């Protein structure tokens, strides 16, 4: 029998965390190539990007593989460097140890391996359809415990940092720096989240003289406003900047790498993770696109009222177009075998089918790089299309 009374904890990190700075730069590169496709300089189906970024004290190193336009229309190292500097500036880094204008930016991208392209491109390899960009397993999850059908601990951890960042950018909390981490421990009773037992926030600040008590005074009202009424109680434990001074932060305080916050990016540990990161990858990489598809399916299943929560697993082999397996776990709330059959009916889960259904061949990726890829609001510009709930009727009919 599943436990109904427990405490579950998830963490988030801000856009200024060094790993997230790296994710943002890598996703800006994906967007550059899709913008070039919108300009008609390349077929969007031919875009290939696998960009990895390292950030450290006043240094940015960008490596990986790309395929795009050539000649006068090529994406140049100078254009990529400019995008990296603009991203760093937008995040808010103008510090001695990491500054958008002064950092040394090295662009070491090269062309995609022909042996990777073989079998992924349509009409090549053993299968004539476009194949998956890699092997792997991807998971999607949804739960009706929050309005966005996300686990409460990760959703509120994100919300705290997102709200603090907005107030930092607006100048309302100008004494905060870009780098921060949050952690929320949520108490469940009868399987439902009811309160917060502890709140952890470590946030960069601007003055050595500011104490943890000073920082808590700055942020406490914002945190209380983000959390549901009654969740913060007198016995809630607060740990704000528990190590003390936090002025040196971001890539100057710790090196950052693309793809190192995969649990922050997904479900905060409430659901399995296949191990693949998202940022810096074009949607032929099923690490990204199939994880989006799995979340899309899971969210629609829960939105349809078929179950309170569900985990979806998809598996792929490089160069092979169709998933090798589809698995659904809803804890016996619904006939999972029928649910797996319904999933295969309502959505084409080939890489091309996913890219078409979710309209992923667009410059929509930079906003995904911080505060989670899931539980976000779809936009008219196509961001977070996998958060739509437009499969509800089809799933009900298929079941």
Short mmCIF file of C-alpha atoms in Angstrom, two decimals, residues 24 26 36 98 153 176 220 234 287 302 305 307 313-314 318 383 399:
data_model
loop_
_atom_site.label_atom_id
_atom_site.label_comp_id
_atom_site.label_asym_id
_atom_site.label_seq_id
_atom_site.Cartn_x
_atom_site.Cartn_y
_atom_site.Cartn_z
CA UNK A 24 20.65 29.39 -21.04
CA UNK A 26 23.22 26.47 -24.87
CA UNK A 36 17.82 31.20 -39.19
CA UNK A 98 31.68 37.37 -14.17
CA UNK A 153 7.42 20.71 -3.86
CA UNK A 176 19.75 40.44 -4.33
CA UNK A 220 10.16 36.49 3.57
CA UNK A 234 4.67 28.97 13.32
CA UNK A 287 16.20 13.20 -24.62
CA UNK A 302 -4.69 13.60 -15.58
CA UNK A 305 -9.78 12.82 -15.05
CA UNK A 307 -6.42 9.22 -12.78
CA UNK A 313 7.92 5.99 -19.99
CA UNK A 314 9.01 6.01 -23.64
CA UNK A 318 19.23 5.73 -32.27
CA UNK A 383 6.69 28.25 -25.90
CA UNK A 399 -10.24 4.71 -23.32
#
